[in-house]
Amino acid sequence: MTQSDRRRSRPTMKDVARHARVSVSTVSYVLNDSGPVAPERRNRVLDAVRVLEYSPNESARNLKLRSASTIGMVVPELTNPFFAMVAEGVQKAASARDVLVVLVVPDATEQPEENQAKLLRSQRIDGVVYLSGTGSMPASIYDLARSGPVVLVDEQIPGMDLPAVVCESRKGAREVAAHALGQGHRRVAVIGGPPGLWTAQQRLAGYREAFAGAGLDPDSVPVFPGDYRQASGHDLAARALSDDPRPTLLICTNDLMAIGAMEYCREVGLRVPEDVSVVGFDDLPFSALLTPRLTTVRQPAHEMGFRAASALFELLENDESGAVGELPATVQIRDSVRPPGGGA
Amino acid sequence: MTQSDRRRSRPTMKDVARHARVSVSTVSYVLNDSGPVAPERRNRVLDAVRVLEYSPNESARNLKLRSASTIGMVVPELTNPFFAMVAEGVQKAASARDVLVVLVVPDATEQPEENQAKLLRSQRIDGVVYLSGTGSMPASIYDLARSGPVVLVDEQIPGMDLPAVVCESRKGAREVAAHALGQGHRRVAVIGGPPGLWTAQQRLAGYREAFAGAGLDPDSVPVFPGDYRQASGHDLAARALSDDPRPTLLICTNDLMAIGAMEYCREVGLRVPEDVSVVGFDDLPFSALLTPRLTTVRQPAHEMGFRAASALFELLENDESGAVGELPATVQIRDSVRPPGGGA
DNA sequence: ATGGATCATATAAACGTTTCTGCCGCCTGT
DNA sequence: ACAGGCGGCAGAAACGTTTATATGATCCAT
């Protein structure tokens, strides 16, 4: 078979109709079960469909039905396993309903995200699941939300009441910090997320609650805002650990940055957890495989993606979003935290 | 704004035409630069587009133009960072050309992959980048390729000459094995990939070349076929290491399984690399962060995805695939290999 | 028998584009 | 002055569906 064979235009309903000696409407009726048709003719149609290898032109259907059976999923980057897990959840919910998921990676497209709204308006997608991440919430989210249904994941926008699927970030953050503080640490530094993100703020707030609870002045704890990427964890750890006296506990707003921080520690010969304790957030699949195993907070990433997509579908069908609720975040206590000065 | 406001149908070309007091064809001409139109009227149209917030209905365009400006990307699972990296490469190449990428995860859809071919036939996507992975190559790939252009990534199908982007798997495998063997190991086991996959076969062939080169009978080395997932690395390591005498070198066909193997070693108190050396394949971003740092082979994942998508676009435009070539694979020598009996 | 249901089918009008075709007026070279 | 070309525009036909409407049958109750 040559390439040009493939170009040969595919059969249309008209072809099927001719082959089955019925009208196109009859074909449509049997294909969609949308009208009565005699068994004998129905079979003729079905046969024709088979022999011609017909499948409907979805562009035409979409045009007529004004729906694309497709949603957009904007994710900051797939190489962050947390995002990848959420993406799988979204994809799973979508494919269960036979809707397609188009991947939108804002960084990959140089143009301003204004294009996302245009994409939505162009009716190629019916709605979007928005996974905010690296960087701050773009102003264009307003355009987006005006153009069609949007469901946020792990994020919330104070001004607007967009449906959002989040988890107990604040509680999880408070608890993991409290656990670490309970080991006796007094010199602490936080490697934060992008200050513009709600989630980062929530986690920070949780940490501060824990600080206060441990009798530490929250304002005395330095916060180094990062971008949720490993490299930024690495670099900020360098800054944080150059303080004198050196912090004995590094609280990182996500696992990737915690890993970057541990990478730095290894480079400069600081032992984790003997010299410095580290905690993360997310519980990536391989966080438990590091040495030391990372103490962190597990977010139900897959579930969050699944719920977000489901909420979007409800929105599309009933014009109302089901309760999206808050999912549990559970702290995972492992080996990367130890009392300060614990030595070897 | 209420949800129902959003449902209000979007403006069409007709609306724009009316507002600008021109015909729809004129609107189309200015929007596509496809015909001469007087500057004054052109501006009227552009203004109307702005005030009405018009954006073209892509379903209608697709119908007329018989092209969806969308490709499919089938990936076995996003949580394998190698796949995620390839996916990002694909996405990047696509968004540079303003084409959408729809994510297809075969496992997520319970139905047989026959649907993928149907998706392609339905003209919702113009072609697909196929990332084979876990499991063996489905027979349905034939249907797929018959339905439209397909470019394979990191895989090849003996019978067919589908365009494919691969890297020097065999050479990389040979070299990394040779390096490990050079340390003196004689008792070796291989944790392989799915036997049905070309890539897995290539890597295995490379290993065997190295065995022969080191004076080892390739047939005497046990091969445990896995599925490229971490759990399978874990379980197969258990099997492989229960041999007596115990192998001192575990060659894994990808990093994820190598990590699973190391996980198992840790569980049962075997030290890596003192008691058993481990090598992987892929060089995932965090493989260098493990303890010990994993010796492996780097594949240019991002580049492979990018090239595959680019090749697909050429196929779509010129009906001929550019040279897809073979990308380099470079071995990364790190700490997970040490001479046998190296002790502490 | 016959009037109305009910069933089965065909015809045709949309859906929102692109683009072919044709029309009008103007310029240009003779 | 006039044929031909061309810039600038509008009209209408397509693209492949879905679905409202129209048209015949058939069937039952009167």
XYZ file of C-alpha atoms (C1' of nucleotides) in Angstrom:
748
model
C 0.000 0.000 0.000
C 1.339 3.391 -0.911
C 0.837 6.580 0.987
C -1.476 7.941 -1.659
C -3.794 5.021 -1.218
C -4.407 6.306 2.219
C -5.413 9.653 0.871
C -8.276 8.131 -0.981
C -11.276 9.712 0.574
C -13.185 7.631 3.007
C -16.701 6.418 2.378
C -19.522 8.646 3.499
C -23.036 7.941 4.563
C -24.080 8.444 0.989
C -21.900 5.568 -0.087
C -23.274 3.387 2.636
C -26.798 4.365 1.666
C -26.219 3.563 -1.973
C -24.613 0.266 -1.139
C -27.463 -0.709 1.148
C -30.073 0.691 -1.224
C -31.605 2.964 1.379
C -31.560 6.681 2.026
C -28.950 8.476 4.067
C -31.413 9.275 6.787
C -32.070 5.593 7.220
C -28.362 5.031 7.621
C -28.223 7.745 10.225
C -31.184 6.221 12.015
C -29.579 2.845 12.361
C -26.200 4.220 13.277
C -27.631 6.300 16.087
C -30.654 4.234 17.002
C -32.615 7.377 16.485
C -35.491 6.111 14.413
C -37.413 2.964 13.607
C -36.049 0.879 10.783
C -37.065 -2.559 9.615
C -34.716 -5.358 10.666
C -33.957 -6.446 7.146
C -32.893 -2.981 6.036
C -31.029 -2.413 9.256
C -28.921 -5.417 8.481
C -28.290 -4.235 4.975
C -26.973 -1.001 6.413
C -24.827 -2.707 8.992
C -23.377 -4.932 6.323
C -22.594 -1.999 4.094
C -20.877 -0.298 6.997
C -18.725 -3.329 7.473
C -17.726 -3.929 3.905
C -17.017 -0.274 3.218
C -15.233 0.134 6.536
C -17.302 3.189 7.089
C -16.892 5.336 10.106
C -18.661 8.625 10.563
C -16.928 11.867 9.877
C -16.826 13.355 13.316
C -16.179 16.840 12.076
C -19.504 16.786 10.345
C -21.213 15.364 13.403
C -19.642 17.934 15.644
C -20.706 20.682 13.348
C -24.248 19.509 13.369
C -24.422 18.562 17.017
C -22.409 21.509 18.299
C -20.270 19.423 20.562
C -16.807 18.074 20.085
C -16.781 15.216 22.596
C -13.363 16.490 23.422
C -11.941 18.290 26.399
C -8.706 20.123 26.857
C -6.306 19.392 29.646
C -3.773 22.041 30.362
C -0.801 20.799 32.309
C 2.378 22.750 32.988
C 4.683 19.850 32.260
C 4.346 16.133 32.024
C 7.729 15.353 33.431
C 6.520 16.194 36.888
C 5.088 12.820 37.874
C 2.391 14.460 39.942
C 1.018 16.135 36.859
C 1.401 12.936 34.899
C -0.687 11.086 37.459
C -3.389 13.702 37.417
C -3.342 13.573 33.641
C -3.875 9.847 33.707
C -6.851 10.324 35.969
C -8.364 12.847 33.615
C -7.715 10.634 30.639
C -9.315 7.695 32.346
C -12.496 9.529 33.223
C -12.687 10.872 29.701
C -12.157 7.642 27.889
C -14.836 6.013 29.969
C -17.230 8.450 28.310
C -15.654 8.233 24.913
C -14.406 11.749 24.969
C -11.033 12.715 23.684
C -8.464 14.606 25.695
C -6.239 17.119 24.034
C -3.021 17.921 25.759
C -2.208 21.559 26.167
C 1.203 22.475 27.517
C 1.362 26.250 27.877
C 5.146 26.421 27.884
C 5.376 24.510 24.673
C 3.371 27.113 22.873
C 5.321 30.310 22.910
C 2.230 32.400 22.375
C 0.359 33.843 25.310
C -2.161 31.473 26.742
C -4.842 33.621 25.227
C -4.812 30.929 22.593
C -6.276 28.513 25.055
C -9.421 30.552 25.210
C -9.486 30.720 21.452
C -9.148 26.983 21.314
C -12.123 26.662 23.559
C -14.140 29.150 21.558
C -13.320 27.394 18.351
C -15.482 24.519 19.491
C -12.767 22.001 19.041
C -13.074 21.298 22.726
C -16.078 21.518 24.992
C -14.329 22.455 28.200
C -11.036 22.283 29.994
C -9.424 20.782 33.030
C -6.871 23.260 34.195
C -3.866 22.064 36.091
C -2.008 25.073 37.279
C 1.571 24.569 38.173
C 4.877 26.163 37.647
C 4.578 29.913 37.525
C 1.630 31.915 38.623
C -1.947 31.827 37.540
C -2.147 33.582 34.210
C -4.564 36.433 33.880
C -5.873 34.663 30.815
C -7.707 32.250 33.016
C -10.482 34.816 33.040
C -10.775 34.714 29.280
C -10.761 30.966 29.457
C -13.529 30.768 31.986
C -15.573 33.233 30.005
C -15.227 31.106 26.906
C -16.476 27.883 28.416
C -16.541 25.517 31.346
C -13.313 25.181 33.286
C -12.478 22.955 36.217
C -9.389 23.659 38.258
C -7.181 21.020 39.807
C -5.231 21.635 42.971
C -5.831 25.314 42.704
C -8.419 27.903 43.428
C -8.895 31.454 42.345
C -9.977 33.721 45.182
C -12.043 36.123 43.132
C -13.966 33.591 41.066
C -15.935 30.595 42.082
C -14.644 28.233 39.483
C -15.254 24.617 40.304
C -12.068 23.132 41.649
C -10.808 19.808 42.898
C -8.341 20.291 45.694
C -7.036 18.316 48.597
C -6.371 19.173 52.187
C -3.145 20.942 51.411
C -3.191 23.090 54.467
C -3.931 20.281 56.832
C -1.356 18.008 55.240
C 1.239 20.734 55.348
C 0.485 21.500 58.965
C 0.733 17.883 59.961
C 3.947 17.065 58.188
C 5.559 20.206 59.541
C 4.294 19.416 63.017
C 5.778 15.971 62.765
C 9.176 17.331 61.791
C 9.046 20.050 64.395
C 8.127 17.443 66.936
C 11.604 16.031 66.481
C 12.952 19.181 68.038
C 14.015 21.305 65.102
C 14.216 25.037 65.790
C 16.201 26.275 62.817
C 13.945 25.803 59.834
C 13.720 27.044 56.264
C 10.903 26.674 53.785
C 11.383 26.145 50.083
C 8.074 27.399 48.817
C 6.064 27.127 45.656
C 5.245 29.936 43.264
C 3.784 32.650 45.503
C 1.012 33.298 43.009
C -0.480 29.857 43.388
C -3.214 29.220 45.854
C -1.911 25.773 46.679
C 1.508 27.117 47.531
C -0.096 29.661 49.807
C -2.188 27.007 51.487
C 0.780 24.821 52.194
C 2.728 27.732 53.517
C -0.168 28.655 55.752
C -0.212 25.118 57.053
C 3.474 25.233 57.823
C 3.070 28.497 59.676
C 0.295 27.062 61.789
C 2.642 24.281 62.742
C 5.406 26.768 63.522
C 3.143 28.688 65.821
C 1.990 25.462 67.398
C 5.591 24.565 68.127
C 6.264 27.918 69.724
C 8.217 29.269 66.773
C 7.577 32.730 65.417
C 6.301 32.011 61.895
C 7.749 35.259 60.640
C 11.204 34.253 61.704
C 11.271 31.307 59.335
C 12.743 32.215 55.972
C 10.766 31.265 52.877
C 12.459 30.810 49.527
C 9.915 30.816 46.761
C 10.615 28.271 44.021
C 8.851 27.060 40.923
C 8.103 23.452 41.849
C 10.934 22.187 39.686
C 13.834 20.096 40.812
C 16.448 22.610 39.757
C 14.850 25.271 41.838
C 14.894 22.992 44.883
C 18.564 22.462 44.291
C 19.405 26.141 44.015
C 17.215 27.299 46.838
C 18.633 24.655 49.128
C 22.018 26.184 48.400
C 20.723 29.553 49.508
C 18.819 28.270 52.501
C 21.664 26.171 53.809
C 24.195 28.941 53.553
C 22.482 30.723 56.425
C 24.360 30.866 59.650
C 23.402 29.099 61.793
C 22.492 26.498 59.195
C 18.897 25.249 59.266
C 18.488 21.694 60.414
C 15.139 21.244 58.706
C 14.215 22.006 55.127
C 10.510 22.016 54.406
C 9.844 21.778 50.686
C 6.509 22.537 49.100
C 6.752 19.615 46.746
C 8.735 16.455 46.291
C 10.566 17.513 43.178
C 12.100 20.448 45.010
C 12.830 18.234 47.989
C 14.704 15.929 45.677
C 16.605 18.849 44.255
C 17.453 19.884 47.782
C 18.697 16.422 48.635
C 20.731 16.438 45.456
C 22.407 19.628 46.615
C 23.052 18.200 50.032
C 24.759 15.240 48.516
C 26.912 17.479 46.367
C 28.222 19.478 49.273
C 28.568 16.534 51.581
C 25.682 17.262 53.898
C 24.055 14.086 55.107
C 20.291 13.686 55.048
C 18.835 13.259 57.581
C 21.825 13.357 59.950
C 22.884 16.903 59.130
C 19.678 18.232 57.670
C 16.177 16.836 57.650
C 14.016 17.249 54.563
C 10.300 16.955 53.989
C 8.406 17.172 50.733
C 4.861 17.229 49.425
C 3.100 15.053 46.820
C 4.552 11.628 47.497
C 5.770 10.830 44.031
C 6.018 7.128 43.258
C 9.771 7.086 43.612
C 10.010 9.281 46.667
C 9.854 6.182 48.770
C 12.822 4.781 46.872
C 15.268 7.510 47.573
C 17.915 7.210 50.188
C 16.752 8.286 52.639
C 13.119 7.589 51.920
C 11.403 10.943 51.787
C 8.930 12.008 54.438
C 6.147 13.763 52.613
C 2.408 14.212 52.154
C 0.491 12.061 49.755
C -1.962 13.678 47.419
C -4.437 11.419 45.616
C -3.262 12.642 42.238
C -5.037 10.151 40.058
C -8.263 10.614 41.915
C -8.009 14.360 41.660
C -7.699 14.188 37.914
C -10.539 11.738 37.671
C -12.821 13.884 39.772
C -11.964 17.024 37.921
C -12.848 15.475 34.605
C -16.013 14.017 36.026
C -17.009 17.401 37.379
C -16.407 18.896 33.969
C -18.670 16.356 32.339
C -21.427 17.080 34.792
C -21.020 20.714 34.024
C -21.354 19.998 30.348
C -24.368 17.802 30.753
C -26.365 19.423 33.516
C -24.998 22.894 33.533
C -24.136 22.433 37.170
C -21.047 21.093 38.808
C -21.457 18.360 41.331
C -19.901 18.894 44.705
C -16.231 18.710 43.948
C -15.151 18.590 47.543
C -11.793 18.327 49.149
C -9.788 15.134 49.007
C -7.703 13.821 51.884
C -3.978 14.346 52.031
C -2.106 11.901 54.208
C 1.317 12.394 55.655
C 3.849 9.680 54.959
C 6.415 9.473 57.670
C 9.659 7.950 56.463
C 13.372 8.414 56.947
C 14.324 11.883 55.818
C 13.503 13.492 59.136
C 15.461 12.930 62.310
C 16.060 14.997 65.449
C 18.582 17.801 64.905
C 22.170 17.038 65.729
C 21.258 13.411 65.470
C 24.717 12.691 64.165
C 25.578 9.431 62.487
C -22.122 35.201 34.553
C -24.208 32.078 34.672
C -23.447 28.816 33.001
C -26.270 29.270 30.549
C -24.755 32.487 29.319
C -21.870 30.423 28.113
C -24.136 28.236 26.138
C -25.268 31.159 24.077
C -24.118 30.257 20.641
C -21.001 31.921 19.428
C -20.964 34.371 16.547
C -20.461 32.945 13.102
C -18.994 34.367 9.960
C -22.440 35.476 9.002
C -22.621 37.676 12.065
C -19.233 39.104 11.348
C -20.205 39.718 7.743
C -23.391 41.486 8.732
C -21.610 43.595 11.293
C -18.929 44.582 8.814
C -21.452 45.020 5.987
C -19.653 42.612 3.690
C -20.335 39.098 2.444
C -19.234 35.982 4.207
C -16.802 35.165 1.474
C -15.065 38.454 2.075
C -14.761 37.616 5.742
C -13.247 34.304 4.854
C -10.829 35.978 2.471
C -9.469 38.322 5.077
C -9.329 35.698 7.790
C -7.279 33.384 5.610
C -5.515 35.870 3.407
C -6.913 33.921 0.553
C -8.207 36.662 -1.671
C -7.788 40.333 -2.415
C -9.837 42.701 -0.291
C -9.692 46.466 -0.077
C -7.913 47.785 3.014
C -10.905 49.680 4.262
C -13.188 46.674 4.173
C -10.487 44.475 5.593
C -10.349 46.689 8.619
C -14.088 46.646 8.999
C -13.926 42.876 9.120
C -11.078 42.797 11.582
C -12.939 45.203 13.817
C -16.067 43.139 13.687
C -14.051 40.063 14.615
C -12.722 41.875 17.627
C -15.942 43.302 18.923
C -17.862 40.086 18.427
C -15.014 37.989 19.813
C -15.379 35.791 16.817
C -13.318 32.723 16.351
C -13.882 30.256 13.567
C -15.751 27.065 14.147
C -13.039 24.548 13.570
C -15.413 21.686 13.055
C -16.784 23.438 10.022
C -13.321 24.224 8.762
C -12.192 20.678 9.259
C -15.199 19.404 7.438
C -14.506 21.626 4.499
C -10.755 21.267 4.488
C -10.685 17.557 5.286
C -8.022 17.955 7.892
C -8.278 18.144 11.619
C -4.971 19.796 12.469
C -4.846 17.237 15.206
C -2.745 14.182 15.754
C -3.141 11.321 18.134
C -0.428 10.205 20.455
C -0.797 6.776 21.903
C 1.264 6.214 24.981
C 1.056 3.179 27.255
C 1.215 5.199 30.454
C 2.262 8.658 31.403
C 3.653 7.731 34.754
C 6.689 6.216 33.108
C 8.848 9.326 32.843
C 10.396 8.101 29.627
C 7.011 8.152 27.961
C 6.231 11.485 29.537
C 9.385 12.941 28.049
C 8.618 11.589 24.625
C 5.115 12.962 24.958
C 6.472 16.394 25.715
C 8.612 16.218 22.622
C 5.639 15.312 20.493
C 3.559 18.038 22.037
C 6.245 20.600 21.428
C 6.645 19.760 17.768
C 2.912 19.834 17.353
C 2.248 23.095 19.059
C 4.926 24.726 16.962
C 2.704 23.966 14.011
C -0.522 24.783 15.753
C -1.729 21.264 15.729
C -3.475 19.680 18.649
C -2.393 16.470 20.298
C -4.928 14.073 21.644
C -3.785 11.691 24.273
C -4.674 8.076 23.777
C -3.930 5.666 26.587
C -4.868 2.189 25.431
C -5.155 0.762 28.937
C -7.542 3.453 29.982
C -10.013 2.461 27.330
C -11.203 -1.017 28.045
C -12.157 -1.608 24.455
C -9.763 -3.267 22.084
C -7.465 -0.840 20.391
C -9.459 -1.305 17.252
C -11.003 1.952 18.360
C -7.777 3.732 17.666
C -8.126 2.949 14.010
C -11.705 4.090 14.115
C -10.628 7.316 15.708
C -8.208 7.842 12.886
C -10.799 7.011 10.270
C -13.271 9.374 11.837
C -11.088 12.234 10.700
C -10.848 13.693 14.125
C -7.137 13.173 13.874
C -4.903 13.232 10.841
C -2.319 10.736 11.970
C -0.781 9.164 15.016
C 2.476 8.911 16.847
C 2.590 5.474 18.335
C 4.571 4.866 21.447
C 4.580 1.198 22.073
C 5.344 0.126 25.552
C 4.137 -2.233 28.142
C 2.779 -5.351 26.587
C 3.330 -6.484 23.070
C 2.563 -4.830 19.821
C -1.148 -5.189 19.238
C -2.264 -6.766 16.016
C -4.476 -3.737 15.581
C -1.470 -1.741 14.537
C -2.141 -3.050 11.071
C -5.616 -1.586 11.061
C -4.210 1.627 12.341
C -1.594 1.888 9.651
C -4.130 1.079 7.017
C -6.364 3.861 8.260
C -3.808 6.606 8.092
C -0.264 7.742 8.657
C 1.473 6.286 11.679
C 4.923 6.979 13.031
C 6.414 4.627 15.578
C 8.616 5.667 18.445
C 11.271 3.392 19.851
C 9.823 0.468 18.038
C 9.783 -1.163 14.668
C 7.617 -3.759 13.072
C 9.573 -6.322 11.131
C 6.982 -7.034 8.496
C 5.999 -3.477 7.687
C 8.097 -0.515 6.809
C 6.353 1.981 8.984
C 8.366 5.098 9.605
C 9.939 4.864 13.005
C 12.149 6.920 15.234
C 14.462 4.733 17.198
C 17.776 5.045 18.911
C 20.841 2.874 18.994
C 19.338 0.471 21.459
C 21.490 -2.425 20.479
C 24.715 -0.496 20.597
C 23.827 1.153 23.884
C 22.852 -2.162 25.371
C 26.033 -3.793 24.176
C 28.178 -1.043 25.589
C 26.593 -0.826 28.982
C 26.721 -4.595 29.340
C 30.320 -4.638 28.198
C 31.177 -2.042 30.793
C 29.597 -4.071 33.563
C 31.130 -7.298 32.338
C 34.463 -5.526 32.214
C 34.313 -5.353 35.985
C 34.621 -9.092 36.065
C 31.080 -10.335 36.536
C 30.455 -13.898 35.391
C 27.122 -14.676 37.005
C 24.599 -12.474 35.253
C 20.843 -12.298 34.861
C 18.805 -10.176 32.519
C 15.476 -8.622 33.387
C 14.056 -8.156 29.932
C 11.292 -6.172 28.349
C 8.147 -7.549 26.787
C 9.426 -10.170 24.345
C 7.027 -8.953 21.679
C 8.621 -5.558 21.450
C 11.328 -4.890 18.934
C 13.173 -2.584 21.285
C 13.330 -5.212 23.967
C 14.688 -7.669 21.444
C 17.301 -5.202 20.277
C 18.522 -4.534 23.764
C 18.663 -8.193 24.509
C 20.631 -8.777 21.320
C 23.053 -6.086 22.404
C 23.521 -7.703 25.774
C 24.183 -11.048 24.157
C 26.815 -9.559 21.913
C 28.519 -8.254 24.999
C 28.244 -11.643 26.696
C 29.875 -13.324 23.741
C 32.516 -10.636 23.675
C 33.311 -11.328 27.296
C 33.623 -15.017 26.685
C 30.293 -15.882 28.245
C 27.856 -18.238 26.570
C 24.877 -15.985 25.850
C 22.499 -18.921 26.170
C 23.661 -19.594 29.679
C 22.437 -16.231 30.913
C 18.878 -16.408 32.208
C 16.414 -13.848 30.878
C 13.325 -12.889 32.843
C 10.874 -11.065 30.641
C 9.102 -8.175 32.350
C 6.703 -5.463 31.309
C 8.841 -2.364 31.780
C 7.078 -1.501 35.003
C 8.671 -1.034 38.362
C 6.680 -3.780 40.028
C 7.842 -6.270 37.475
C 11.454 -5.301 38.107
C 10.870 -5.910 41.764
C 9.308 -9.305 41.310
C 11.710 -10.537 38.682
C 14.665 -9.489 40.776
C 13.277 -11.730 43.457
C 13.221 -14.615 41.018
C 16.586 -13.844 39.472
C 18.377 -13.427 42.770
C 17.034 -16.623 44.218
C 19.228 -18.538 41.816
C 22.103 -20.396 43.316
C 24.765 -19.227 42.872
C 23.271 -15.812 43.087
C 23.975 -13.505 40.144
C 26.280 -10.626 40.892
C 25.022 -8.516 38.018
C 21.452 -7.676 37.125
C 20.990 -6.174 33.703
C 17.612 -4.467 33.402
C 16.063 -3.452 30.127
C 14.819 -0.174 31.515
C 15.351 2.067 34.484
C 11.975 1.554 36.033
C 12.597 -2.157 36.363
C 16.125 -1.473 37.593
C 14.605 0.688 40.288
C 12.180 -2.044 41.162
C 15.087 -4.440 41.385
C 16.989 -2.116 43.686
C 13.889 -1.757 45.785
C 13.778 -5.503 46.176
C 17.454 -5.636 47.064
C 16.943 -3.091 49.762
C 14.026 -5.063 51.167
C 16.009 -8.248 51.514
C 19.178 -6.584 52.702
C 21.265 -7.023 49.596
C 23.546 -4.076 49.077
C 23.852 -2.423 45.671
C 26.458 -2.420 44.302
C 28.474 -4.337 46.907
C 26.432 -7.526 46.728
C 24.810 -7.095 43.370
C 25.472 -4.660 40.566
C 22.558 -3.246 38.599
C 22.326 -1.514 35.265
C 19.309 0.060 33.630
C 18.252 1.659 30.377
C 16.621 5.051 29.639
C 18.358 7.316 32.125
C 15.295 8.782 33.761
C 15.783 12.203 35.310
C 15.922 10.824 38.812
C 18.051 7.779 38.089
C 21.090 9.848 38.870
C 19.610 10.698 42.256
C 19.191 7.225 43.551
C 21.598 5.699 45.969
C 23.633 4.331 44.368
C 23.389 6.424 41.254
C 22.222 4.138 38.496
C 24.494 3.157 35.639
C 22.335 3.179 32.546
C 21.975 4.233 28.924
C 20.555 7.579 28.029
C 17.958 7.778 25.326
C 17.160 11.200 23.895
C 13.506 10.861 24.785
C 12.394 14.390 24.122
C 14.188 14.469 20.816
C 12.662 11.160 19.798
C 9.175 12.478 20.388
C 9.951 15.676 18.585
C 11.342 13.869 15.572
C 8.490 11.434 15.427
C 5.943 14.210 15.328
C 7.977 16.097 12.763
C 8.167 13.011 10.594
C 4.429 12.628 10.881
C 3.885 16.171 9.708
C 6.109 15.664 6.728
C 4.155 12.582 5.923
C 0.961 14.567 6.068
C 2.263 17.384 3.961
C 4.442 15.713 1.377
C 3.230 12.188 1.480
C 6.754 11.100 2.188
C 8.516 10.676 5.460
C 11.809 12.409 5.879
C 14.712 10.308 6.966
C 13.807 9.373 10.475
C 17.198 7.964 11.305
C 18.589 6.488 14.420
C 19.414 8.653 17.388
C 22.453 8.123 19.591
C 22.192 6.335 22.899
C 24.947 7.107 25.348
C 25.927 5.029 28.303
C 26.036 6.765 31.641
C 28.526 5.148 33.946
C 27.712 5.775 37.573
C 27.830 3.932 40.860
C 25.534 0.944 40.645
C 28.156 -1.307 39.117
C 31.203 -2.548 40.952
C 33.412 -5.627 40.596
C 31.804 -8.763 42.020
C 32.608 -9.634 45.582
C 33.694 -6.057 45.987
C 32.511 -6.173 49.539
C 31.925 -3.037 51.499
C -65.438 0.521 3.909
C -63.028 4.171 6.171
C -60.747 7.482 9.353
C -57.088 7.951 12.046
C -53.016 6.052 14.349
C -48.646 4.113 13.794
C -44.701 2.591 11.365
C -41.191 2.882 7.843
C -38.949 5.477 4.623
C -37.348 9.410 1.661
C -36.532 14.424 0.920
C -34.573 18.489 2.183
C -32.983 21.997 5.280
C -29.834 23.110 8.302
C -24.774 23.386 10.766
C -20.405 27.090 9.507
C -16.948 26.994 6.624
C -14.074 27.443 1.887
C -13.843 28.365 -2.705
C -15.535 28.256 -7.459
C -17.966 31.157 -10.485
C -19.613 35.306 -12.155
C -20.306 40.196 -12.139
C -18.910 44.917 -12.293
C -15.910 48.582 -13.025
C -11.337 50.271 -14.055
C -7.023 50.492 -16.180
C -4.006 49.692 -20.116
C -2.243 49.133 -24.696
C -3.458 49.455 -29.206
C -12.796 53.903 -28.567
C -12.483 49.182 -27.410
C -10.985 44.280 -26.173
C -8.975 42.164 -22.627
C -7.233 41.710 -17.979
C -7.656 42.268 -13.318
C -8.846 43.930 -8.621
C -12.685 43.581 -5.602
C -16.622 41.772 -4.359
C -21.112 38.701 -3.757
C -23.614 34.394 -4.555
C -23.955 29.734 -4.246
C -22.290 25.094 -4.115
C -20.041 22.004 -1.659
C -18.172 19.238 2.784
C -20.927 14.963 5.696
C -23.866 14.856 9.105
C -28.718 15.123 11.892
C -33.432 15.764 12.038
C -37.888 18.034 10.826
C -41.194 17.320 7.490
C -43.544 14.870 4.009
C -45.237 10.580 2.009
C -46.920 5.962 1.773
C -48.075 1.895 3.682
C -50.445 -0.984 7.156
C -53.574 -1.851 10.821
C -57.180 -1.425 14.011
C -61.512 0.292 15.570
C -65.530 2.083 14.082
